[in-house]
Backbone as ProteinMPNN parsed JSONL, in Angstrom:
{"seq_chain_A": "XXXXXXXXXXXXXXXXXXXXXXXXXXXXXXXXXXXXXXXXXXXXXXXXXXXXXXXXXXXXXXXXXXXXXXXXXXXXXXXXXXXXXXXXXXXXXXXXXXXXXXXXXXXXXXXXXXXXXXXXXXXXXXXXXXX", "coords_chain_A": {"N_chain_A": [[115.503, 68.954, 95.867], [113.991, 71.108, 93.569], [113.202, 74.699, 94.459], [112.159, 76.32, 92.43], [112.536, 78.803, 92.685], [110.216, 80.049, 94.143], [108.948, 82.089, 96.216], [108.143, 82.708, 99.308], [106.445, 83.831, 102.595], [106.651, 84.645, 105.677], [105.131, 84.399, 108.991], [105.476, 84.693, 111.7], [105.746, 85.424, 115.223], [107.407, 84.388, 117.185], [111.236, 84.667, 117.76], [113.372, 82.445, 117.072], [111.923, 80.092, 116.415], [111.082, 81.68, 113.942], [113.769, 81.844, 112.708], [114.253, 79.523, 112.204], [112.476, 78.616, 110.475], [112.802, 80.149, 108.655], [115.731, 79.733, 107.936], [115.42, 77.19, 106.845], [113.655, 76.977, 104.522], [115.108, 78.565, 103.212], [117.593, 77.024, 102.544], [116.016, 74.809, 101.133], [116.314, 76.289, 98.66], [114.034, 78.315, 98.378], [112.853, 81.799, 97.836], [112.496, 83.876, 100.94], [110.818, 85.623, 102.919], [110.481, 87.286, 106.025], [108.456, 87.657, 108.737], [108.778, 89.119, 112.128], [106.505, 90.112, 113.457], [103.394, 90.931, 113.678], [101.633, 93.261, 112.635], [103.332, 94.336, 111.596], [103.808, 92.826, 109.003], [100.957, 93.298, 108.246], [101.283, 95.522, 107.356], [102.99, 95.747, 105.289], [101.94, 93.333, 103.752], [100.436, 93.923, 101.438], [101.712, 95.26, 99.808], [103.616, 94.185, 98.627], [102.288, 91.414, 98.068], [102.154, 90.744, 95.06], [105.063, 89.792, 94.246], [104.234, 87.186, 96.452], [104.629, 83.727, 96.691], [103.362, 81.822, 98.648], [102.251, 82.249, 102.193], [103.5, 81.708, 104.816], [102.064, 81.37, 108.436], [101.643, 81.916, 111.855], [99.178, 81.366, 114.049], [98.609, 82.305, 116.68], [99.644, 85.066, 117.725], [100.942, 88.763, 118.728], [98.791, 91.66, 118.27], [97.866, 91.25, 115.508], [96.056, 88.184, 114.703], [96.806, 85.18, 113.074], [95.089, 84.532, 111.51], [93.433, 86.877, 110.844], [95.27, 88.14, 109.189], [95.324, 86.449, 107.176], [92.684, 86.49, 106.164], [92.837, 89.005, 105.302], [94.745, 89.453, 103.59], [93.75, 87.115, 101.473], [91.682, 88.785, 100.761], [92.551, 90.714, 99.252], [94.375, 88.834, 97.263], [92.982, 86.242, 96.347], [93.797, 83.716, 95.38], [95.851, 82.986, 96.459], [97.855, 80.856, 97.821], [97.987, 79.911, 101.56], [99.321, 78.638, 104.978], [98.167, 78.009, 107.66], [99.492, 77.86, 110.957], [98.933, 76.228, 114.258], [99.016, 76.138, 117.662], [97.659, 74.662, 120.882], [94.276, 75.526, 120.67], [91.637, 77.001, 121.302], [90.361, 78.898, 120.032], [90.278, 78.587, 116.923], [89.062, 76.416, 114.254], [89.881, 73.732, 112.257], [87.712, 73.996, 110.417], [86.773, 76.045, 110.286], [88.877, 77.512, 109.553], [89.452, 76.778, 106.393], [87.172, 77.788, 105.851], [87.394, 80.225, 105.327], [89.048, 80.6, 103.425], [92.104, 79.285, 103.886], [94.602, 77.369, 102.93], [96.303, 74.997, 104.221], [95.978, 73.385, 107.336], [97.853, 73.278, 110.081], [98.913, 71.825, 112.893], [101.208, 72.648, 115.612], [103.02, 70.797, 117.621], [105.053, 70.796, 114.115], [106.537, 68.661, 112.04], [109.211, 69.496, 109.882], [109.615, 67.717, 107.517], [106.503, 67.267, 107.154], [105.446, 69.993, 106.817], [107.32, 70.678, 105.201], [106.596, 69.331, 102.854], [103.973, 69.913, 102.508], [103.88, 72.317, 101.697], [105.7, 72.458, 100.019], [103.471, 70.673, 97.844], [101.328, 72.417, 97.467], [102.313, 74.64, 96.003], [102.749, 73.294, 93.706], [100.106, 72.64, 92.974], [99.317, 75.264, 93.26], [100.541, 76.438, 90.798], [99.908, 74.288, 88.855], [97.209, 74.855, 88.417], [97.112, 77.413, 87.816], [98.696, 77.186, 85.062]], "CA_chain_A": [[114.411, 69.356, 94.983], [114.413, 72.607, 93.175], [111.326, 75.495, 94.656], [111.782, 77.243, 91.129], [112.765, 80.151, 93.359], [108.992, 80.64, 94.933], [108.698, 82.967, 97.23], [107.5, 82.147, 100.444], [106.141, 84.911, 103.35], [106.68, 83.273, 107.348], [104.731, 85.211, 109.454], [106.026, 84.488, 113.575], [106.578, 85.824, 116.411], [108.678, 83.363, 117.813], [112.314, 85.028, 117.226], [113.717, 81.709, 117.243], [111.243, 79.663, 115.047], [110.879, 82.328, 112.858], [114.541, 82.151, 111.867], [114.616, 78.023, 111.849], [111.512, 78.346, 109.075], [113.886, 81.085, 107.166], [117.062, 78.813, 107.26], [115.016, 75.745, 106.528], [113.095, 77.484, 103.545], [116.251, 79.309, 102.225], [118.33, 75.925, 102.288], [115.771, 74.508, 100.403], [116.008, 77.291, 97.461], [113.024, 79.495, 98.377], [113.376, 82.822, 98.593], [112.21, 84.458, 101.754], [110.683, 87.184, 103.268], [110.108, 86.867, 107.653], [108.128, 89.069, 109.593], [108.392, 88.723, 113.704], [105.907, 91.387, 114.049], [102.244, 90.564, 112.666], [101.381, 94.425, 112.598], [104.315, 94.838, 110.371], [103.281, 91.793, 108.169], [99.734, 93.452, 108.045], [101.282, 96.663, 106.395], [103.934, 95.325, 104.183], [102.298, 92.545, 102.523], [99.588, 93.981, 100.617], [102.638, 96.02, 98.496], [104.717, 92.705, 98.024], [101.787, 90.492, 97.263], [102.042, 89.584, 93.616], [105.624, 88.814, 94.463], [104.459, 86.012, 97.148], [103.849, 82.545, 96.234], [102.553, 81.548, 99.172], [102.152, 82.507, 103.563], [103.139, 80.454, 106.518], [101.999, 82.643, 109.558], [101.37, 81.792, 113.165], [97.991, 82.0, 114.551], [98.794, 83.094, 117.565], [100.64, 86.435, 117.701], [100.463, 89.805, 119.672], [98.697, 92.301, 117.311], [96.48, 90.118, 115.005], [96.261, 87.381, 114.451], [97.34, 84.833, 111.95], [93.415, 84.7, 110.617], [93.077, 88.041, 110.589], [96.04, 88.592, 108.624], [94.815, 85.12, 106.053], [91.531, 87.297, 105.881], [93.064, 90.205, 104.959], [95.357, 88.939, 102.615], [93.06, 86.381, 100.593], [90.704, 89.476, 100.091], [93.051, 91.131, 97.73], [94.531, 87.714, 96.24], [91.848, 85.075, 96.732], [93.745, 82.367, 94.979], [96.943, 82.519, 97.119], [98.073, 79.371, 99.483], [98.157, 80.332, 102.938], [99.043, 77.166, 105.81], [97.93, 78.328, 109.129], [100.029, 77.294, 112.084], [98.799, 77.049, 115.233], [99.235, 75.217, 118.635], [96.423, 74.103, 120.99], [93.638, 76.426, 120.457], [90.139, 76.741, 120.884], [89.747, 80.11, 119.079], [89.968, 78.751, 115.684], [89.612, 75.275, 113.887], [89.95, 73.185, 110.592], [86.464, 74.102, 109.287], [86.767, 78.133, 110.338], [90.431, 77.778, 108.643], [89.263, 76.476, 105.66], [86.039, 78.615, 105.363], [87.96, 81.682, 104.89], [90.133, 80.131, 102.169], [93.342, 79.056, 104.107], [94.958, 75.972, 101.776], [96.215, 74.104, 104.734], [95.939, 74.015, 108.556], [98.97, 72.637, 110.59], [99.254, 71.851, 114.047], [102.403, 72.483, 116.076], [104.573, 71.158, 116.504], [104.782, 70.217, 112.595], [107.03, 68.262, 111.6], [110.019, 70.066, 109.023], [108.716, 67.035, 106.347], [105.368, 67.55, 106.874], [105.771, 70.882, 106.132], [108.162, 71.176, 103.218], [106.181, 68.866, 102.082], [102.622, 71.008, 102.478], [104.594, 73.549, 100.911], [105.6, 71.969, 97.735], [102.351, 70.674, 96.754], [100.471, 73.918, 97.276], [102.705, 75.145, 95.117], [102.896, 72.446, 92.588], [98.48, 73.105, 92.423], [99.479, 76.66, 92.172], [101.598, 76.263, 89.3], [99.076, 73.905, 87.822], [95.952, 75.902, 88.498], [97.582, 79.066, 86.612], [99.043, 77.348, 83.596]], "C_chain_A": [[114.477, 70.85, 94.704], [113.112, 73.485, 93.324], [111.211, 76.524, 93.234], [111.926, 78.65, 91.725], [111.215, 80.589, 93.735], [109.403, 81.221, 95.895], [107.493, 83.135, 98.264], [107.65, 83.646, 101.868], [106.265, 84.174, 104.726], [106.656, 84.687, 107.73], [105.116, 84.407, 111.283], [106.271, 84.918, 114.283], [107.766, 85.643, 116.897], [110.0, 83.551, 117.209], [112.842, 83.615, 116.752], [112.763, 80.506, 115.89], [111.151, 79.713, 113.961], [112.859, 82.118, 112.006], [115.142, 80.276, 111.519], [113.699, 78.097, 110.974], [112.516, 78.976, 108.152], [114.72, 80.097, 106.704], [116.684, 77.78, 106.317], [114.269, 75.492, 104.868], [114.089, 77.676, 102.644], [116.985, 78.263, 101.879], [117.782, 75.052, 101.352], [115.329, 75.436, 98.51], [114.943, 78.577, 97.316], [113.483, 80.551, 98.434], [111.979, 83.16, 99.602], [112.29, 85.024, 102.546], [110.114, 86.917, 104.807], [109.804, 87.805, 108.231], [108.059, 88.75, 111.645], [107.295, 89.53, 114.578], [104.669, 91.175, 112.729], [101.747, 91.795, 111.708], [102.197, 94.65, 111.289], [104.248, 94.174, 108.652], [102.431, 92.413, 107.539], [100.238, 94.663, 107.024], [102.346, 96.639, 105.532], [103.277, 94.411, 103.204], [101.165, 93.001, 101.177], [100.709, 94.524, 99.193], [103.368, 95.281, 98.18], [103.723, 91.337, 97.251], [101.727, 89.895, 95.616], [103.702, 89.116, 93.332], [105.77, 87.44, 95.283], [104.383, 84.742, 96.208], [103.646, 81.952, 97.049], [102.943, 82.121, 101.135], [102.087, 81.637, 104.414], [103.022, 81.466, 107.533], [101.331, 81.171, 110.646], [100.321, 81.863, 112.636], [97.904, 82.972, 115.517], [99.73, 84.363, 117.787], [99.895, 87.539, 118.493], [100.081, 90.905, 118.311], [98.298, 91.894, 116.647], [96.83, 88.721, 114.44], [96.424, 86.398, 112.806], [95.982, 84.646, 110.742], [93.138, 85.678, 110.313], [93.529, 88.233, 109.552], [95.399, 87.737, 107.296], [93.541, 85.992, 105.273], [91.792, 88.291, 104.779], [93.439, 89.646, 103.599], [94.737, 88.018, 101.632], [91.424, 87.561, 100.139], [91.314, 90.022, 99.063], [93.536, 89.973, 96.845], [93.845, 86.224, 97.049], [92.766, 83.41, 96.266], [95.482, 81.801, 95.969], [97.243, 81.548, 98.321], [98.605, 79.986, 100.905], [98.101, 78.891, 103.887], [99.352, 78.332, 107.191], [98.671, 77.468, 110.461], [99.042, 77.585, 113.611], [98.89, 76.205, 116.043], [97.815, 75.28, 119.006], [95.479, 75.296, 120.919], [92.157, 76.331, 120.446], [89.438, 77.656, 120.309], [89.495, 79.531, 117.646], [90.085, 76.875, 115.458], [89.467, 74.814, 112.281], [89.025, 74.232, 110.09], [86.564, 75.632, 109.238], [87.81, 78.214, 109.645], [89.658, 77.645, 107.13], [87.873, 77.116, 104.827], [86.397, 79.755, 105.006], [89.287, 81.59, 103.658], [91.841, 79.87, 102.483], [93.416, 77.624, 103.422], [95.187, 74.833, 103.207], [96.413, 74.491, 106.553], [96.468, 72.944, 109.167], [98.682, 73.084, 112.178], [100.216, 71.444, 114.776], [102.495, 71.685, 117.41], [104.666, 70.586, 115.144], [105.949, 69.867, 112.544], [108.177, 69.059, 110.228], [109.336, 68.921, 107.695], [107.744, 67.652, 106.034], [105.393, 69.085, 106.232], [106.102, 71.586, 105.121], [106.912, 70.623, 102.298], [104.396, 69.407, 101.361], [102.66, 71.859, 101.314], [104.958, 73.359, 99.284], [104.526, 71.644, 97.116], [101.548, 71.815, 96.838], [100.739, 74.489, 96.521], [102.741, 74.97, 94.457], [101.317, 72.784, 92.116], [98.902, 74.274, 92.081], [99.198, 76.847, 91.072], [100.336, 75.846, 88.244], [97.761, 74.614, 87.734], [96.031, 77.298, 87.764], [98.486, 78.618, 84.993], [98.169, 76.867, 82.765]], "O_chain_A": [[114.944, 71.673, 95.492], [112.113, 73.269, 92.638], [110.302, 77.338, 93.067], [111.379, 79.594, 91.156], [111.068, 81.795, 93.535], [110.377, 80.759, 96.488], [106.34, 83.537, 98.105], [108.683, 84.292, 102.045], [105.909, 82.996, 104.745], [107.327, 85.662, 107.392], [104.607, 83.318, 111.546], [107.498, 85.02, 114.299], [108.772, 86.34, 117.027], [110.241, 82.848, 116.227], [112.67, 83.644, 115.534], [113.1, 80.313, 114.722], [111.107, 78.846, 113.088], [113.008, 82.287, 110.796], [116.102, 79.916, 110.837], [114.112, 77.294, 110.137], [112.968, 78.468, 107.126], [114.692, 79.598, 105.579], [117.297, 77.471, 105.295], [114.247, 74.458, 104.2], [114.11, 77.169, 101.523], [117.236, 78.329, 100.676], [118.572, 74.423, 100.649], [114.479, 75.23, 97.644], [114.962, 79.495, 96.497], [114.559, 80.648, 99.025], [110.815, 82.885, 99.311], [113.342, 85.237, 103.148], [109.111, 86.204, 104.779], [110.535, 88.783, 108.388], [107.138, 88.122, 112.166], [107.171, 89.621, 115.799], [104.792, 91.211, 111.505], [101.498, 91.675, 110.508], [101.77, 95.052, 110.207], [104.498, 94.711, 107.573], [102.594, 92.436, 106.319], [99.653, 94.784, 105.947], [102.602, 97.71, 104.982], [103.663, 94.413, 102.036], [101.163, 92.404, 100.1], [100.562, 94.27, 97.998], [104.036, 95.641, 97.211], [104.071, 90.573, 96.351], [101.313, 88.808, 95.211], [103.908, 88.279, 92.453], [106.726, 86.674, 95.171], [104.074, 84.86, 95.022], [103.604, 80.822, 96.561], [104.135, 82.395, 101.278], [101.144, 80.944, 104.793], [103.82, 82.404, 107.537], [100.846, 80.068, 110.393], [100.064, 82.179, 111.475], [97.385, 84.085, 115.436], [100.856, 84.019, 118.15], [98.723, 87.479, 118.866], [100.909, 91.023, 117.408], [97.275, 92.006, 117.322], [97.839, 88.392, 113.817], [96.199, 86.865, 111.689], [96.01, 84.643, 109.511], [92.431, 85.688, 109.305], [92.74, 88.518, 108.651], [94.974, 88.434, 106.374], [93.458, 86.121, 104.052], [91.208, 88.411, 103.702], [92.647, 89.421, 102.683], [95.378, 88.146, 100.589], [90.448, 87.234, 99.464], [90.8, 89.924, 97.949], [93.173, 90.024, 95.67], [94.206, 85.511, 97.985], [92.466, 82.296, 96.696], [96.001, 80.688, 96.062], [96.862, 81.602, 99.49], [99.721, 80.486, 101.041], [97.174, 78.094, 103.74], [100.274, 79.08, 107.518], [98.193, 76.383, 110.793], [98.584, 78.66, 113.998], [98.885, 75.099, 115.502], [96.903, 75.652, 118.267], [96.11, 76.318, 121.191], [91.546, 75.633, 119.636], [88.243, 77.552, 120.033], [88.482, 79.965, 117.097], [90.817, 76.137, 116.118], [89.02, 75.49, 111.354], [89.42, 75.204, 109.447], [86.435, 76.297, 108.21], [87.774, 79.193, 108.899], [89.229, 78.737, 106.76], [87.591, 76.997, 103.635], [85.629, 80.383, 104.278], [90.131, 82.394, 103.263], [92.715, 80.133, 101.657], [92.453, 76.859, 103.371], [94.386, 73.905, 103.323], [96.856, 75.554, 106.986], [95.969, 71.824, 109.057], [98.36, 74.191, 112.61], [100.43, 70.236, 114.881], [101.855, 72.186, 118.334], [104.114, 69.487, 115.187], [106.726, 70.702, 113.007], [107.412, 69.12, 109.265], [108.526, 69.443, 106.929], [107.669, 68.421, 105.076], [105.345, 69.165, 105.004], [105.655, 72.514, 104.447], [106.381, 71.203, 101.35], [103.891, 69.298, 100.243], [101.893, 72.068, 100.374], [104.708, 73.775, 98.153], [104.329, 72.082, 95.983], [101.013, 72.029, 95.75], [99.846, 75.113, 95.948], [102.808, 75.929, 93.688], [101.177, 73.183, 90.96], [98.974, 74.587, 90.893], [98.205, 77.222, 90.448], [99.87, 76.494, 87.306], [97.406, 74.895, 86.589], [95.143, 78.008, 87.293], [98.811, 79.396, 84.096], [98.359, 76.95, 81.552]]}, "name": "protein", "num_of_chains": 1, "seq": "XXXXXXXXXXXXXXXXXXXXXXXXXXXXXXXXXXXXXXXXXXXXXXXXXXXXXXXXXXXXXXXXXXXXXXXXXXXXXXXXXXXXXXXXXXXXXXXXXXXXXXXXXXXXXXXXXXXXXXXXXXXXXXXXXXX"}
């Protein structure tokens, strides 16, 4: 399937994760951009945002978290798809995800399908929501 070259943001810690989302993204045509460092995420993406088309980030990370960052980031572009990862957790859930405007909220381990597949229709509303 062809991502129309979207451009996809993977926010992770996890050295290792983070570069099985890249491969797995890039193999399927995306381009993307990987941060292993949330901090670094937090001060890069506001100057790349109107090239994203959409944010997979952790929740959990050292330095803020993946809500924080969703926060941040859906205050300057409100309409952008953000899917929240996160393992077991009792800091945050569906309804708090979804109250702050994250598109979808995944719990790991996710599935590579499930995933792509998250990923393409978020993008496919995108698409249709802006033409």
């Amino acid at each position: 399937k062809k991502s129309n070259g979207h451009h996809i943001v993977i926010v992770e810690d996890e050295e290792s994760l983070a570069s099985f989302l890249t491969d797995l993204f890039s193999n399927h045509g995306y381009k993307v951009t990987t941060y292993t460092n949330s901090r670094l995420a937090q001060k890069a993406l506001p100057k790349i945002l109107d090239e994203i088309d959409l944010i997979l980030t952790d929740h959990t990370m050292p330095g803020i978290t993946g809500l924080q960052l969703a926060k941040e980031v859906l205050a300057l572009r409100p309409e952008l798809p953000i899917i929240l990862c996160t393992g077991f957790s009792f800091k945050i859930d569906e309804k708090t995800a979804y109250a702050i405007g994250i598109s979808r909220f995944l719990q790991k381990p996710i599935s590579t399908t499930e995933l792509l597949k998250a990923v393409e229709l978020l993008l496919a509303s995108t698409a249709l929501s802006l033409s």
